[in-house]
mmCIF file of N, CA and C in Angstrom:
data_model
loop_
_atom_site.group_PDB
_atom_site.id
_atom_site.type_symbol
_atom_site.label_atom_id
_atom_site.label_comp_id
_atom_site.label_asym_id
_atom_site.label_seq_id
_atom_site.Cartn_x
_atom_site.Cartn_y
_atom_site.Cartn_z
ATOM 1 N N MET A 1266 98.085 120.998 73.551
ATOM 2 C CA MET A 1266 97.588 120.744 74.722
ATOM 3 C C MET A 1266 95.931 120.877 75.009
ATOM 4 N N PHE A 1267 95.057 119.564 74.776
ATOM 5 C CA PHE A 1267 93.982 119.691 75.173
ATOM 6 C C PHE A 1267 93.665 119.322 76.382
ATOM 7 N N ILE A 1268 92.646 120.686 76.822
ATOM 8 C CA ILE A 1268 92.071 120.760 77.935
ATOM 9 C C ILE A 1268 90.771 119.312 78.279
ATOM 10 N N LYS A 1269 90.697 118.610 79.445
ATOM 11 C CA LYS A 1269 89.984 117.526 79.657
ATOM 12 C C LYS A 1269 88.647 118.464 80.296
ATOM 13 N N TYR A 1270 87.535 117.683 79.425
ATOM 14 C CA TYR A 1270 86.647 118.573 79.613
ATOM 15 C C TYR A 1270 86.280 117.804 81.386
ATOM 16 N N ASN A 1271 85.644 118.472 82.107
ATOM 17 C CA ASN A 1271 84.891 117.445 83.611
ATOM 18 C C ASN A 1271 84.453 119.055 84.465
ATOM 19 N N ASN A 1272 83.829 118.093 85.068
ATOM 20 C CA ASN A 1272 82.774 118.962 86.026
ATOM 21 C C ASN A 1272 82.992 120.333 86.325
ATOM 22 N N GLU A 1273 84.695 120.474 86.777
ATOM 23 C CA GLU A 1273 84.672 121.346 87.293
ATOM 24 C C GLU A 1273 84.845 122.638 85.741
ATOM 25 N N ASN A 1274 85.446 122.236 84.721
ATOM 26 C CA ASN A 1274 85.165 123.034 83.310
ATOM 27 C C ASN A 1274 83.946 123.075 83.118
ATOM 28 N N ALA A 1275 83.342 122.039 82.938
ATOM 29 C CA ALA A 1275 81.794 122.790 82.983
ATOM 30 C C ALA A 1275 81.034 123.452 83.399
ATOM 31 N N ILE A 1276 81.250 123.488 85.098
ATOM 32 C CA ILE A 1276 81.162 125.047 85.798
ATOM 33 C C ILE A 1276 81.706 126.188 85.620
ATOM 34 N N PHE A 1277 83.181 125.971 85.342
ATOM 35 C CA PHE A 1277 83.581 127.281 84.889
ATOM 36 C C PHE A 1277 83.245 127.846 83.193
ATOM 37 N N LEU A 1278 82.614 127.365 82.825
ATOM 38 C CA LEU A 1278 81.724 127.590 81.582
ATOM 39 C C LEU A 1278 80.692 128.390 81.488
ATOM 40 N N MET A 1279 79.985 127.424 82.488
ATOM 41 C CA MET A 1279 78.599 128.012 82.739
ATOM 42 C C MET A 1279 78.683 129.489 83.804
ATOM 43 N N ARG A 1280 79.656 129.180 84.521
ATOM 44 C CA ARG A 1280 79.707 130.854 85.403
ATOM 45 C C ARG A 1280 80.022 131.658 84.252
ATOM 46 N N LYS A 1281 81.138 131.691 83.812
ATOM 47 C CA LYS A 1281 81.535 132.786 82.527
ATOM 48 C C LYS A 1281 80.309 133.259 81.749
ATOM 49 N N THR A 1282 79.099 131.771 81.221
ATOM 50 C CA THR A 1282 78.639 132.601 80.208
ATOM 51 C C THR A 1282 77.846 133.145 81.395
ATOM 52 N N PHE A 1283 77.125 133.301 82.257
ATOM 53 C CA PHE A 1283 76.627 133.556 83.463
ATOM 54 C C PHE A 1283 76.683 135.072 83.278
ATOM 55 N N GLN A 1284 78.145 135.611 83.853
ATOM 56 C CA GLN A 1284 78.463 136.488 84.321
ATOM 57 C C GLN A 1284 78.229 137.445 82.940
ATOM 58 N N ILE A 1285 78.781 137.100 81.680
ATOM 59 C CA ILE A 1285 78.691 137.833 80.553
ATOM 60 C C ILE A 1285 77.093 137.713 79.981
ATOM 61 N N GLU A 1286 76.489 137.207 80.325
ATOM 62 C CA GLU A 1286 74.798 137.571 80.101
ATOM 63 C C GLU A 1286 74.337 138.325 80.953
ATOM 64 N N SER A 1287 74.814 138.558 82.625
ATOM 65 C CA SER A 1287 74.243 139.202 83.222
ATOM 66 C C SER A 1287 74.620 140.593 83.159
ATOM 67 N N PHE A 1288 76.033 140.671 82.597
ATOM 68 C CA PHE A 1288 77.143 142.108 82.278
ATOM 69 C C PHE A 1288 76.036 142.699 80.923
ATOM 70 N N GLN A 1289 75.349 141.858 79.991
ATOM 71 C CA GLN A 1289 74.583 142.566 78.997
ATOM 72 C C GLN A 1289 73.701 142.827 79.335
ATOM 73 N N GLN A 1290 72.633 142.074 79.987
ATOM 74 C CA GLN A 1290 71.690 143.098 81.348
ATOM 75 C C GLN A 1290 71.450 144.049 81.446
ATOM 76 N N ARG A 1291 72.805 143.981 82.225
ATOM 77 C CA ARG A 1291 73.191 145.130 82.983
ATOM 78 C C ARG A 1291 73.181 146.305 81.965
ATOM 79 N N SER A 1292 73.845 146.193 81.218
ATOM 80 C CA SER A 1292 74.505 147.225 79.789
ATOM 81 C C SER A 1292 73.216 147.721 79.445
ATOM 82 N N GLN A 1293 72.194 147.237 79.367
ATOM 83 C CA GLN A 1293 71.110 147.612 78.452
ATOM 84 C C GLN A 1293 70.200 148.040 79.134
ATOM 85 N N ALA A 1294 69.879 147.808 80.547
ATOM 86 C CA ALA A 1294 69.227 147.987 81.619
ATOM 87 C C ALA A 1294 69.895 149.875 82.119
ATOM 88 N N LEU A 1295 71.328 149.918 81.772
ATOM 89 C CA LEU A 1295 72.014 151.326 82.024
ATOM 90 C C LEU A 1295 71.827 152.088 80.952
ATOM 91 N N TRP A 1296 71.458 151.491 79.458
ATOM 92 C CA TRP A 1296 71.422 152.095 78.395
ATOM 93 C C TRP A 1296 70.506 153.347 78.505
ATOM 94 N N ALA A 1297 69.501 152.750 78.976
ATOM 95 C CA ALA A 1297 68.127 153.935 79.007
ATOM 96 C C ALA A 1297 68.240 155.272 79.920
ATOM 97 N N GLY A 1298 68.923 155.166 81.234
ATOM 98 C CA GLY A 1298 69.663 156.349 81.637
ATOM 99 C C GLY A 1298 70.797 156.942 80.794
ATOM 100 N N MET A 1299 71.320 156.226 80.732
ATOM 101 C CA MET A 1299 72.598 156.767 79.251
ATOM 102 C C MET A 1299 71.985 158.021 78.546
ATOM 103 N N SER A 1300 70.894 157.097 77.589
ATOM 104 C CA SER A 1300 70.196 157.968 76.629
ATOM 105 C C SER A 1300 69.646 159.143 76.939
ATOM 106 N N ILE A 1301 69.555 159.389 77.702
ATOM 107 C CA ILE A 1301 69.014 160.680 78.291
ATOM 108 C C ILE A 1301 70.148 161.970 78.336
ATOM 109 N N PHE A 1302 71.093 161.391 78.747
ATOM 110 C CA PHE A 1302 72.298 162.131 78.493
ATOM 111 C C PHE A 1302 73.122 162.492 77.300
ATOM 112 N N GLY A 1303 72.600 161.821 76.353
ATOM 113 C CA GLY A 1303 72.916 161.672 74.968
ATOM 114 C C GLY A 1303 74.398 161.062 75.041
ATOM 115 N N MET A 1304 74.706 160.266 75.964
ATOM 116 C CA MET A 1304 75.933 159.654 75.729
ATOM 117 C C MET A 1304 75.527 158.059 74.957
ATOM 118 N N GLU A 1305 77.000 158.058 74.347
ATOM 119 C CA GLU A 1305 76.696 156.502 73.177
ATOM 120 C C GLU A 1305 76.544 155.557 73.895
ATOM 121 N N LYS A 1306 75.877 154.478 72.959
ATOM 122 C CA LYS A 1306 75.751 153.121 73.639
ATOM 123 C C LYS A 1306 77.284 152.301 73.897
ATOM 124 N N LEU A 1307 77.457 151.833 74.745
ATOM 125 C CA LEU A 1307 78.595 150.687 74.613
ATOM 126 C C LEU A 1307 78.217 149.524 73.979
ATOM 127 N N SER A 1308 79.716 149.389 73.485
ATOM 128 C CA SER A 1308 79.832 148.256 72.471
ATOM 129 C C SER A 1308 79.794 146.680 73.116
ATOM 130 N N ASN A 1309 78.559 145.883 72.845
ATOM 131 C CA ASN A 1309 79.166 144.178 73.585
ATOM 132 C C ASN A 1309 79.444 143.348 72.504
ATOM 133 N N LYS A 1310 80.217 143.975 71.698
ATOM 134 C CA LYS A 1310 80.721 143.108 70.943
ATOM 135 C C LYS A 1310 82.122 141.873 70.921
ATOM 136 N N ASP A 1311 82.875 142.464 72.160
ATOM 137 C CA ASP A 1311 83.676 141.798 72.789
ATOM 138 C C ASP A 1311 82.951 140.759 73.609
ATOM 139 N N ASN A 1312 81.600 140.658 74.212
ATOM 140 C CA ASN A 1312 80.911 139.919 75.231
ATOM 141 C C ASN A 1312 80.302 139.034 73.891
ATOM 142 N N ALA A 1313 80.020 139.276 73.192
ATOM 143 C CA ALA A 1313 79.108 138.624 71.808
ATOM 144 C C ALA A 1313 80.310 137.340 71.430
ATOM 145 N N ALA A 1314 81.425 137.755 71.667
ATOM 146 C CA ALA A 1314 82.510 137.196 70.851
ATOM 147 C C ALA A 1314 83.241 135.928 72.454
ATOM 148 N N THR A 1315 83.123 136.427 73.064
ATOM 149 C CA THR A 1315 83.396 135.920 74.209
ATOM 150 C C THR A 1315 81.974 134.568 74.469
ATOM 151 N N LEU A 1316 80.888 135.109 74.414
ATOM 152 C CA LEU A 1316 79.782 133.880 74.451
ATOM 153 C C LEU A 1316 80.130 132.988 73.292
ATOM 154 N N LYS A 1317 80.346 133.188 72.079
ATOM 155 C CA LYS A 1317 80.252 132.410 70.773
ATOM 156 C C LYS A 1317 81.534 131.484 71.181
ATOM 157 N N ASP A 1318 82.604 132.313 71.842
ATOM 158 C CA ASP A 1318 83.920 131.283 71.748
ATOM 159 C C ASP A 1318 83.361 130.015 72.879
ATOM 160 N N LEU A 1319 82.910 130.469 74.062
ATOM 161 C CA LEU A 1319 82.567 129.231 75.428
ATOM 162 C C LEU A 1319 81.103 128.342 74.259
ATOM 163 N N GLU A 1320 80.763 129.113 73.821
ATOM 164 C CA GLU A 1320 79.783 127.613 73.199
ATOM 165 C C GLU A 1320 80.255 126.957 72.198
ATOM 166 N N LEU A 1321 81.400 127.231 71.495
ATOM 167 C CA LEU A 1321 82.103 126.573 70.743
ATOM 168 C C LEU A 1321 83.021 125.591 71.733
ATOM 169 N N LEU A 1322 83.899 125.923 72.229
ATOM 170 C CA LEU A 1322 84.455 125.199 73.338
ATOM 171 C C LEU A 1322 83.496 124.016 74.156
ATOM 172 N N LYS A 1323 82.414 124.668 74.311
ATOM 173 C CA LYS A 1323 81.439 123.466 74.739
ATOM 174 C C LYS A 1323 81.095 122.440 73.691
ATOM 175 N N SER A 1324 80.799 122.757 72.651
ATOM 176 C CA SER A 1324 80.788 122.055 71.651
ATOM 177 C C SER A 1324 81.618 121.263 71.367
ATOM 178 N N MET A 1325 83.034 121.457 71.253
ATOM 179 C CA MET A 1325 84.020 120.933 71.305
ATOM 180 C C MET A 1325 84.311 119.429 72.214
ATOM 181 N N TRP A 1326 84.008 120.347 73.427
ATOM 182 C CA TRP A 1326 84.069 119.028 74.696
ATOM 183 C C TRP A 1326 83.387 118.196 74.423
ATOM 184 N N THR A 1327 81.983 118.535 74.158
ATOM 185 C CA THR A 1327 80.779 117.643 74.194
ATOM 186 C C THR A 1327 81.461 116.919 72.744
ATOM 187 N N LEU A 1328 81.304 117.016 71.649
ATOM 188 C CA LEU A 1328 81.354 116.219 70.915
ATOM 189 C C LEU A 1328 82.837 114.866 71.229
ATOM 190 N N LYS A 1329 83.800 115.666 71.610
ATOM 191 C CA LYS A 1329 85.231 114.671 72.501
ATOM 192 C C LYS A 1329 84.474 113.680 72.794
ATOM 193 N N LYS A 1330 83.929 114.267 74.080
ATOM 194 C CA LYS A 1330 83.310 112.709 74.985
ATOM 195 C C LYS A 1330 82.235 112.149 74.357
ATOM 196 N N GLU A 1331 81.561 112.412 72.916
ATOM 197 C CA GLU A 1331 80.433 111.908 72.564
ATOM 198 C C GLU A 1331 81.413 110.909 71.631
ATOM 199 N N TRP A 1332 82.466 111.122 70.830
ATOM 200 C CA TRP A 1332 83.357 110.387 70.405
ATOM 201 C C TRP A 1332 84.319 109.496 71.505
ATOM 202 N N GLU A 1333 84.435 109.470 72.491
ATOM 203 C CA GLU A 1333 85.320 108.572 73.304
ATOM 204 C C GLU A 1333 83.802 107.449 73.847
ATOM 205 N N GLU A 1334 82.944 108.138 74.445
ATOM 206 C CA GLU A 1334 81.848 107.254 74.457
ATOM 207 C C GLU A 1334 82.043 106.310 73.101
ATOM 208 N N ALA A 1335 81.486 106.979 72.334
ATOM 209 C CA ALA A 1335 81.067 105.635 71.161
ATOM 210 C C ALA A 1335 82.291 104.613 70.702
ATOM 211 N N PHE A 1336 83.485 105.391 70.902
ATOM 212 C CA PHE A 1336 84.804 104.727 70.480
ATOM 213 C C PHE A 1336 84.961 103.316 71.907
ATOM 214 N N ASP A 1337 84.817 103.931 73.195
ATOM 215 C CA ASP A 1337 84.582 102.703 73.749
ATOM 216 C C ASP A 1337 83.147 101.386 73.792
ATOM 217 N N SER A 1338 82.452 101.894 72.992
ATOM 218 C CA SER A 1338 81.837 100.874 73.049
ATOM 219 C C SER A 1338 81.847 100.183 71.818
ATOM 220 N N TRP A 1339 82.913 100.691 70.748
ATOM 221 C CA TRP A 1339 83.439 99.790 69.613
ATOM 222 C C TRP A 1339 84.546 98.612 69.882
ATOM 223 N N LYS A 1340 85.620 99.545 70.620
ATOM 224 C CA LYS A 1340 86.700 98.722 71.047
ATOM 225 C C LYS A 1340 87.164 97.486 71.914
ATOM 226 N N ASP A 1341 85.328 97.096 72.588
ATOM 227 C CA ASP A 1341 85.861 95.499 73.521
ATOM 228 C C ASP A 1341 85.040 94.906 72.651
ATOM 229 N N GLY A 1342 84.275 94.981 71.778
ATOM 230 C CA GLY A 1342 83.688 94.283 70.661
ATOM 231 C C GLY A 1342 84.753 93.464 70.160
ATOM 232 N N LEU A 1343 84.011 92.257 69.996
ATOM 233 C CA LEU A 1343 84.811 91.340 68.800
ATOM 234 C C LEU A 1343 84.668 91.536 67.303
ATOM 235 N N PHE A 1344 85.539 91.571 66.695
ATOM 236 C CA PHE A 1344 85.976 92.034 65.288
ATOM 237 C C PHE A 1344 84.953 91.785 64.444
ATOM 238 N N SER A 1345 84.542 89.989 64.718
ATOM 239 C CA SER A 1345 83.593 89.613 63.960
ATOM 240 C C SER A 1345 82.510 90.168 63.876
ATOM 241 N N GLN A 1346 82.053 90.999 65.093
ATOM 242 C CA GLN A 1346 81.014 91.521 65.614
ATOM 243 C C GLN A 1346 80.672 92.437 65.718
ATOM 244 N N LEU A 1347 81.370 93.654 64.992
ATOM 245 C CA LEU A 1347 81.308 94.432 64.638
ATOM 246 C C LEU A 1347 80.696 95.214 63.256
ATOM 247 N N ASP A 1348 79.354 96.150 63.789
ATOM 248 C CA ASP A 1348 78.498 96.713 63.057
ATOM 249 C C ASP A 1348 79.240 97.800 61.876
ATOM 250 N N THR A 1349 79.715 97.186 60.803
ATOM 251 C CA THR A 1349 80.665 98.773 60.320
ATOM 252 C C THR A 1349 79.942 99.682 59.912
ATOM 253 N N ALA A 1350 78.453 98.982 59.736
ATOM 254 C CA ALA A 1350 78.170 100.246 58.801
ATOM 255 C C ALA A 1350 77.543 101.174 59.814
ATOM 256 N N SER A 1351 77.232 100.732 61.339
ATOM 257 C CA SER A 1351 76.976 101.895 62.127
ATOM 258 C C SER A 1351 78.115 102.480 62.461
ATOM 259 N N MET A 1352 79.169 102.077 62.676
ATOM 260 C CA MET A 1352 80.233 102.813 62.829
ATOM 261 C C MET A 1352 80.683 103.887 61.704
ATOM 262 N N GLU A 1353 80.444 103.499 59.923
ATOM 263 C CA GLU A 1353 80.418 104.548 59.722
ATOM 264 C C GLU A 1353 79.781 105.368 59.653
ATOM 265 N N SER A 1354 78.824 105.180 59.665
ATOM 266 C CA SER A 1354 77.382 106.191 60.023
ATOM 267 C C SER A 1354 77.820 107.080 60.653
ATOM 268 N N SER A 1355 78.242 106.540 62.226
ATOM 269 C CA SER A 1355 78.406 107.543 63.275
ATOM 270 C C SER A 1355 79.881 108.476 62.722
ATOM 271 N N ALA A 1356 80.788 107.809 62.192
ATOM 272 C CA ALA A 1356 81.987 108.435 62.283
ATOM 273 C C ALA A 1356 81.248 109.497 61.184
ATOM 274 N N SER A 1357 80.783 109.333 60.092
ATOM 275 C CA SER A 1357 80.376 110.322 58.930
ATOM 276 C C SER A 1357 79.807 111.804 59.439
ATOM 277 N N ILE A 1358 78.732 111.160 60.976
ATOM 278 C CA ILE A 1358 78.023 112.481 61.905
ATOM 279 C C ILE A 1358 79.297 113.089 62.446
ATOM 280 N N PHE A 1359 80.059 112.381 63.027
ATOM 281 C CA PHE A 1359 80.822 113.201 64.127
ATOM 282 C C PHE A 1359 82.301 113.531 63.282
ATOM 283 N N SER A 1360 82.500 113.203 62.147
ATOM 284 C CA SER A 1360 83.337 114.209 60.846
ATOM 285 C C SER A 1360 82.292 115.314 60.513
ATOM 286 N N LYS A 1361 80.822 115.447 60.103
ATOM 287 C CA LYS A 1361 80.101 116.807 59.759
ATOM 288 C C LYS A 1361 80.251 117.532 60.667
ATOM 289 N N ARG A 1362 80.252 117.182 62.405
ATOM 290 C CA ARG A 1362 80.201 117.742 62.906
ATOM 291 C C ARG A 1362 81.032 118.615 63.736
ATOM 292 N N VAL A 1363 82.263 118.234 63.193
ATOM 293 C CA VAL A 1363 83.560 118.560 63.679
ATOM 294 C C VAL A 1363 83.980 119.391 62.278
ATOM 295 N N PHE A 1364 83.943 119.414 61.057
ATOM 296 C CA PHE A 1364 84.447 120.241 59.803
ATOM 297 C C PHE A 1364 82.999 121.537 60.748
ATOM 298 N N LYS A 1365 81.933 121.386 61.197
ATOM 299 C CA LYS A 1365 80.871 122.483 61.052
ATOM 300 C C LYS A 1365 81.930 123.304 62.415
ATOM 301 N N ILE A 1366 81.796 122.873 63.530
ATOM 302 C CA ILE A 1366 82.737 123.494 64.429
ATOM 303 C C ILE A 1366 84.185 124.495 64.062
ATOM 304 N N GLY A 1367 85.121 123.836 63.008
ATOM 305 C CA GLY A 1367 85.623 124.384 62.359
ATOM 306 C C GLY A 1367 85.581 125.252 61.625
ATOM 307 N N ARG A 1368 84.781 125.240 60.630
ATOM 308 C CA ARG A 1368 84.018 126.703 60.278
ATOM 309 C C ARG A 1368 83.560 127.244 61.056
ATOM 310 N N ASP A 1369 82.795 127.346 61.912
ATOM 311 C CA ASP A 1369 82.765 128.461 62.995
ATOM 312 C C ASP A 1369 83.555 128.992 63.834
ATOM 313 N N THR A 1370 85.041 128.341 64.060
ATOM 314 C CA THR A 1370 86.034 128.705 64.833
ATOM 315 C C THR A 1370 86.531 129.543 63.894
ATOM 316 N N LYS A 1371 86.611 129.574 62.834
ATOM 317 C CA LYS A 1371 87.366 130.294 61.867
ATOM 318 C C LYS A 1371 86.935 131.517 61.448
ATOM 319 N N GLY A 1372 85.117 131.550 61.080
ATOM 320 C CA GLY A 1372 84.105 132.521 60.802
ATOM 321 C C GLY A 1372 84.117 133.682 62.052
#
């Protein structure tokens, strides 16, 4: 199931990104006080991973939206008037971006 990217989801992404970044800033501010007492620094690995996941999700939704816009511009034209070179170039660029997102997702 693919969740459709809309304004509500965009706001959710922005809100979660802001919350995580705020938490990271707060933990850095607290670290100065914690070091006085010899306490260990808190790990932000999970927060960094979540931020990366949110960015990947945003990239996927943006790519999907751009592909739909490009496809919409192509599908309504006359077959004889299609600029296949431009379409092939665009498809190649989209393909590279999809593979990059795939690598980032696995990595």
